mmCIF file of C-alpha atoms in Angstrom:
data_model
loop_
_atom_site.group_PDB
_atom_site.id
_atom_site.type_symbol
_atom_site.label_atom_id
_atom_site.label_comp_id
_atom_site.label_asym_id
_atom_site.label_seq_id
_atom_site.Cartn_x
_atom_site.Cartn_y
_atom_site.Cartn_z
ATOM 1 C CA MET A 243 0.000 0.000 0.000
ATOM 2 C CA ASP A 244 1.354 3.484 -0.874
ATOM 3 C CA LEU A 245 0.788 6.848 0.800
ATOM 4 C CA ASP A 246 -2.344 7.378 -1.270
ATOM 5 C CA GLY A 247 -3.956 4.766 0.981
ATOM 6 C CA GLN A 248 -4.986 2.150 -1.557
ATOM 7 C CA SER A 249 -6.865 -0.637 0.158
ATOM 8 C CA LYS A 250 -5.863 -4.207 0.739
ATOM 9 C CA PRO A 251 -8.220 -7.024 1.517
ATOM 10 C CA ALA A 252 -9.860 -7.528 5.844
ATOM 11 C CA MET A 253 -14.201 -6.878 12.655
ATOM 12 C CA VAL A 254 -16.212 -8.490 20.904
ATOM 13 C CA LEU A 255 -18.970 -8.347 24.844
ATOM 14 C CA PRO A 256 -21.747 -10.430 26.277
ATOM 15 C CA TYR A 257 -25.293 -10.844 25.009
ATOM 16 C CA THR A 258 -27.691 -8.631 26.956
ATOM 17 C CA ALA A 259 -31.350 -9.534 27.292
ATOM 18 C CA GLU A 260 -33.980 -6.948 28.148
ATOM 19 C CA ARG A 261 -36.964 -8.019 30.255
ATOM 20 C CA GLY A 262 -40.530 -7.083 29.456
ATOM 21 C CA LEU A 263 -43.139 -5.915 31.959
ATOM 22 C CA ASP A 264 -44.004 -9.520 32.712
ATOM 23 C CA GLY A 265 -40.390 -10.253 33.669
ATOM 24 C CA LYS A 266 -39.730 -12.525 30.681
ATOM 25 C CA ASN A 267 -36.748 -12.194 28.387
ATOM 26 C CA VAL A 268 -37.774 -10.438 25.208
ATOM 27 C CA GLY A 269 -34.356 -10.341 23.530
ATOM 28 C CA ARG A 270 -31.837 -7.595 23.090
ATOM 29 C CA SER A 271 -33.306 -4.123 22.818
ATOM 30 C CA ALA A 272 -32.892 -2.326 19.511
ATOM 31 C CA ASN A 273 -31.435 0.564 21.500
ATOM 32 C CA THR A 274 -28.843 -1.563 23.282
ATOM 33 C CA ASP A 275 -25.350 -0.940 21.961
ATOM 34 C CA ILE A 276 -22.466 -3.173 22.966
ATOM 35 C CA VAL A 277 -19.249 -1.229 22.623
ATOM 36 C CA PRO A 278 -15.925 -2.896 21.738
ATOM 37 C CA GLU A 279 -13.302 -3.000 24.456
ATOM 38 C CA ASN A 280 -10.967 0.012 24.466
ATOM 39 C CA PHE A 281 -13.240 1.944 22.120
ATOM 40 C CA SER A 282 -12.540 5.663 22.063
ATOM 41 C CA LEU A 283 -12.538 8.700 19.819
ATOM 42 C CA VAL A 284 -8.955 9.576 18.890
ATOM 43 C CA VAL A 285 -9.406 12.857 17.048
ATOM 44 C CA GLY A 286 -11.800 14.218 14.439
ATOM 45 C CA GLU A 287 -13.423 11.158 12.860
ATOM 46 C CA ILE A 288 -10.735 8.652 13.828
ATOM 47 C CA TYR A 289 -11.730 5.951 16.347
ATOM 48 C CA ARG A 290 -9.902 3.087 18.046
ATOM 49 C CA SER A 291 -11.021 -0.205 19.588
ATOM 50 C CA SER A 292 -10.326 -3.881 20.097
ATOM 51 C CA PHE A 293 -11.184 -6.394 17.366
ATOM 52 C CA PRO A 294 -14.930 -5.988 16.722
ATOM 53 C CA ARG A 295 -17.212 -9.006 16.990
ATOM 54 C CA SER A 296 -20.747 -9.445 15.763
ATOM 55 C CA GLU A 297 -22.071 -8.157 19.102
ATOM 56 C CA HIS A 298 -20.592 -4.780 18.228
ATOM 57 C CA PHE A 299 -21.931 -4.389 14.706
ATOM 58 C CA GLU A 300 -25.047 -2.508 15.783
ATOM 59 C CA PHE A 301 -22.927 0.031 17.633
ATOM 60 C CA LEU A 302 -20.498 0.389 14.728
ATOM 61 C CA GLN A 303 -23.353 1.104 12.343
ATOM 62 C CA ARG A 304 -24.124 4.216 14.374
ATOM 63 C CA LEU A 305 -20.644 5.588 13.603
ATOM 64 C CA ASN A 306 -21.363 5.651 9.846
ATOM 65 C CA LEU A 307 -17.873 4.355 9.193
ATOM 66 C CA LYS A 308 -16.321 4.682 5.763
ATOM 67 C CA SER A 309 -13.291 2.546 6.589
ATOM 68 C CA VAL A 310 -11.822 0.046 8.989
ATOM 69 C CA LEU A 311 -8.040 -0.179 9.428
ATOM 70 C CA THR A 312 -7.028 -3.510 10.924
ATOM 71 C CA LEU A 313 -3.503 -4.010 12.204
ATOM 72 C CA VAL A 314 -3.706 -7.799 12.502
ATOM 73 C CA PRO A 315 -2.012 -9.800 9.724
ATOM 74 C CA GLU A 316 -4.372 -12.789 9.830
ATOM 75 C CA PRO A 317 -7.234 -13.226 7.326
ATOM 76 C CA TYR A 318 -10.292 -11.175 8.279
ATOM 77 C CA PRO A 319 -13.315 -13.174 9.537
ATOM 78 C CA GLU A 320 -15.985 -13.789 6.920
ATOM 79 C CA GLU A 321 -18.685 -12.530 9.291
ATOM 80 C CA ASN A 322 -16.902 -9.201 9.558
ATOM 81 C CA LEU A 323 -16.306 -8.970 5.830
ATOM 82 C CA GLU A 324 -20.019 -9.445 5.237
ATOM 83 C CA PHE A 325 -20.825 -6.680 7.730
ATOM 84 C CA LEU A 326 -18.427 -4.316 5.983
ATOM 85 C CA LYS A 327 -19.868 -5.149 2.578
ATOM 86 C CA ARG A 328 -23.471 -4.638 3.750
ATOM 87 C CA ASN A 329 -22.606 -1.217 5.114
ATOM 88 C CA GLY A 330 -20.334 -0.033 2.318
ATOM 89 C CA ILE A 331 -17.288 0.098 4.611
ATOM 90 C CA GLN A 332 -13.857 -0.199 3.015
ATOM 91 C CA LEU A 333 -11.268 -2.447 4.630
ATOM 92 C CA PHE A 334 -7.563 -1.605 4.918
ATOM 93 C CA GLN A 335 -5.139 -4.148 6.336
ATOM 94 C CA VAL A 336 -1.691 -3.098 7.525
ATOM 95 C CA GLY A 337 -0.564 -6.216 9.331
ATOM 96 C CA MET A 338 1.752 -5.950 12.330
ATOM 97 C CA SER A 339 3.023 -8.830 14.401
ATOM 98 C CA GLY A 340 2.088 -8.920 18.066
ATOM 99 C CA ASN A 341 4.201 -6.434 19.989
ATOM 100 C CA LYS A 342 6.445 -8.830 21.884
ATOM 101 C CA GLU A 343 9.890 -7.729 22.944
ATOM 102 C CA PRO A 344 12.231 -7.298 21.234
ATOM 103 C CA PHE A 345 10.170 -5.189 18.837
ATOM 104 C CA VAL A 346 11.807 -5.923 15.487
ATOM 105 C CA ASN A 347 8.935 -6.443 13.064
ATOM 106 C CA VAL A 348 7.372 -2.996 12.712
ATOM 107 C CA THR A 349 9.186 -0.483 10.539
ATOM 108 C CA ASP A 350 8.656 3.243 10.090
ATOM 109 C CA GLU A 351 7.321 2.402 6.635
ATOM 110 C CA THR A 352 4.600 0.193 8.140
ATOM 111 C CA ILE A 353 3.562 2.889 10.607
ATOM 112 C CA THR A 354 3.566 5.507 7.844
ATOM 113 C CA THR A 355 1.335 3.298 5.701
ATOM 114 C CA ALA A 356 -1.147 2.929 8.570
ATOM 115 C CA LEU A 357 -1.105 6.666 9.275
ATOM 116 C CA ALA A 358 -1.694 7.483 5.613
ATOM 117 C CA VAL A 359 -4.873 5.406 5.721
ATOM 118 C CA ALA A 360 -6.098 6.805 9.040
ATOM 119 C CA ILE A 361 -5.579 10.515 8.419
ATOM 120 C CA ARG A 362 -6.811 10.618 4.829
ATOM 121 C CA PRO A 363 -10.155 12.489 4.979
ATOM 122 C CA GLU A 364 -11.719 10.325 2.264
ATOM 123 C CA ASN A 365 -11.350 7.303 4.561
ATOM 124 C CA GLN A 366 -13.062 8.904 7.559
ATOM 125 C CA PRO A 367 -14.867 8.109 9.761
ATOM 126 C CA VAL A 368 -12.338 5.307 10.271
ATOM 127 C CA LEU A 369 -11.912 2.700 13.010
ATOM 128 C CA ILE A 370 -8.389 1.498 13.872
ATOM 129 C CA HIS A 371 -8.135 -1.836 15.681
ATOM 130 C CA CYS A 372 -5.866 -4.740 16.521
ATOM 131 C CA ASN A 373 -6.884 -7.662 18.747
ATOM 132 C CA ARG A 374 -7.260 -5.981 22.131
ATOM 133 C CA GLY A 375 -6.971 -2.358 21.066
ATOM 134 C CA LYS A 376 -3.964 -1.867 23.327
ATOM 135 C CA HIS A 377 -0.473 -2.266 21.917
ATOM 136 C CA ARG A 378 -0.472 -2.159 18.123
ATOM 137 C CA THR A 379 -3.357 0.292 18.088
ATOM 138 C CA GLY A 380 -1.630 2.239 20.853
ATOM 139 C CA CYS A 381 1.515 2.567 18.741
ATOM 140 C CA VAL A 382 -0.384 3.922 15.743
ATOM 141 C CA VAL A 383 -2.423 6.312 17.891
ATOM 142 C CA GLY A 384 0.779 7.427 19.614
ATOM 143 C CA CYS A 385 2.248 8.317 16.237
ATOM 144 C CA ILE A 386 -0.929 10.220 15.339
ATOM 145 C CA ARG A 387 -0.346 12.230 18.509
ATOM 146 C CA LYS A 388 3.117 13.098 17.204
ATOM 147 C CA LEU A 389 1.428 14.585 14.136
ATOM 148 C CA GLN A 390 -0.589 16.698 16.577
ATOM 149 C CA ASN A 391 2.598 17.905 18.281
ATOM 150 C CA TRP A 392 1.742 16.260 21.588
ATOM 151 C CA ALA A 393 4.598 16.044 24.090
ATOM 152 C CA LEU A 394 5.924 12.527 24.672
ATOM 153 C CA THR A 395 4.779 12.642 28.297
ATOM 154 C CA MET A 396 1.184 13.110 27.127
ATOM 155 C CA ILE A 397 1.521 10.413 24.451
ATOM 156 C CA PHE A 398 2.910 7.868 26.903
ATOM 157 C CA ASP A 399 0.269 8.674 29.517
ATOM 158 C CA GLU A 400 -2.451 7.897 26.975
ATOM 159 C CA TYR A 401 -0.665 4.747 25.786
ATOM 160 C CA ARG A 402 -0.401 3.445 29.355
ATOM 161 C CA ARG A 403 -4.065 4.146 30.096
ATOM 162 C CA PHE A 404 -5.168 1.885 27.269
ATOM 163 C CA SER A 405 -2.449 -0.777 27.621
ATOM 164 C CA HIS A 406 -2.763 -1.180 31.414
ATOM 165 C CA PRO A 407 -1.717 -3.430 33.075
ATOM 166 C CA LYS A 408 0.749 -4.572 30.373
ATOM 167 C CA SER A 409 2.449 -1.482 29.018
ATOM 168 C CA ARG A 410 5.438 -2.387 26.873
ATOM 169 C CA PRO A 411 8.565 -0.206 26.946
ATOM 170 C CA MET A 412 9.414 -1.253 23.386
ATOM 171 C CA ASP A 413 6.089 0.165 22.169
ATOM 172 C CA GLN A 414 6.928 3.496 23.741
ATOM 173 C CA GLN A 415 10.391 3.352 22.210
ATOM 174 C CA LEU A 416 8.819 2.721 18.803
ATOM 175 C CA ILE A 417 6.592 5.782 19.203
ATOM 176 C CA GLU A 418 9.498 7.931 20.366
ATOM 177 C CA MET A 419 11.830 6.824 17.563
ATOM 178 C CA TYR A 420 9.261 7.008 14.751
ATOM 179 C CA ASP A 421 10.322 9.655 12.229
ATOM 180 C CA GLU A 422 7.104 11.394 11.251
ATOM 181 C CA ARG A 423 8.657 13.959 8.907
ATOM 182 C CA ASP A 424 7.749 12.227 5.644
ATOM 183 C CA ILE A 425 4.099 11.660 6.537
ATOM 184 C CA VAL A 426 3.785 15.150 8.047
ATOM 185 C CA ASP A 427 5.139 16.826 4.915
ATOM 186 C CA TYR A 428 2.950 14.702 2.660
ATOM 187 C CA ALA A 429 -0.150 15.174 4.824
ATOM 188 C CA ARG A 430 0.273 18.932 4.939
ATOM 189 C CA GLU A 431 0.756 19.044 1.194
ATOM 190 C CA MET A 432 -2.484 17.082 0.768
ATOM 191 C CA HIS A 433 -4.266 19.110 3.491
ATOM 192 C CA TRP A 434 -4.888 15.935 5.483
ATOM 193 C CA ILE A 435 -4.113 17.405 8.926
ATOM 194 C CA PRO A 436 -6.862 19.849 9.939
ATOM 195 C CA ILE A 437 -5.767 22.872 11.915
ATOM 196 C CA GLU A 438 -8.416 22.111 14.544
ATOM 197 C CA TRP A 439 -6.444 18.995 15.494
ATOM 198 C CA CYS A 440 -4.107 21.337 17.371
ATOM 199 C CA THR A 441 -6.281 23.772 19.298
ATOM 200 C CA ALA A 442 -4.688 26.634 21.175
ATOM 201 C CA ASP A 443 -5.341 24.914 24.504
ATOM 202 C CA ALA A 444 -3.856 21.628 23.321
ATOM 203 C CA LYS A 445 -0.835 23.438 21.925
ATOM 204 C CA ASP A 446 -0.316 25.292 25.200
ATOM 205 C CA ILE A 447 -0.488 22.011 27.118
ATOM 206 C CA ALA A 448 1.919 20.342 24.703
ATOM 207 C CA ASP A 449 4.340 23.284 24.817
ATOM 208 C CA THR A 450 4.274 23.296 28.621
ATOM 209 C CA ALA A 451 4.907 19.550 28.807
ATOM 210 C CA LYS A 452 7.687 19.787 26.233
ATOM 211 C CA ALA A 453 9.333 22.647 28.136
ATOM 212 C CA SER A 454 9.164 20.518 31.285
ATOM 213 C CA GLU A 455 10.857 17.625 29.463
ATOM 214 C CA GLU A 456 13.625 19.894 28.169
ATOM 215 C CA SER A 457 14.173 21.351 31.633
ATOM 216 C CA THR A 458 14.474 17.853 33.095
ATOM 217 C CA ASP A 459 16.925 16.841 30.353
ATOM 218 C CA ARG A 460 19.095 19.888 31.039
ATOM 219 C CA LYS A 461 19.211 19.077 34.744
ATOM 220 C CA GLN A 462 20.218 15.487 34.000
ATOM 221 C CA ASP A 463 23.001 16.671 31.685
ATOM 222 C CA ARG A 464 24.597 18.761 34.435
#
């Protein structure tokens, strides 16, 4: 897949029964949405979650997704493919191996390919997912935060919230070492990064955190 985001071929909580006035099970309510684990809005129309199962399809329909970006390399389940087809949702697959240390299988090129899919406006609303929505998804979201000029302290705080209790230092190293210059230049040229991604408040917070990091580094160098 190139930076233009051309697609490649490749969607989990308990059944909930609602009870009627007579106390009998009458099946799941049409208004009952079961949300995938680790689901969250990232920014704009970019979402993240664990691997969706059929229980989540009703909820996903409400997002009016245009695309799903899966980070798992395995073949996509037929049930999920049928759901995507029924709803006119395009599938992008940028496979990454499970993030076990040492982290040697994910290159900057792979991350850049995933970012190009996620931030392209034509693909949004888009859902990014891996299996549990923690590590691989966390790495991609962390790199999106770099495009937003977030300080590393903020990026790592978010990563740890979603990956708890198994945060992986190598994931954080991947985020820190990722060179976003190529995708940033290309995205700006294509007008893929909206200015509202970096509000004044967010920029102030990021600048303050970055200044704090630099101050700490200077003290350590003394």
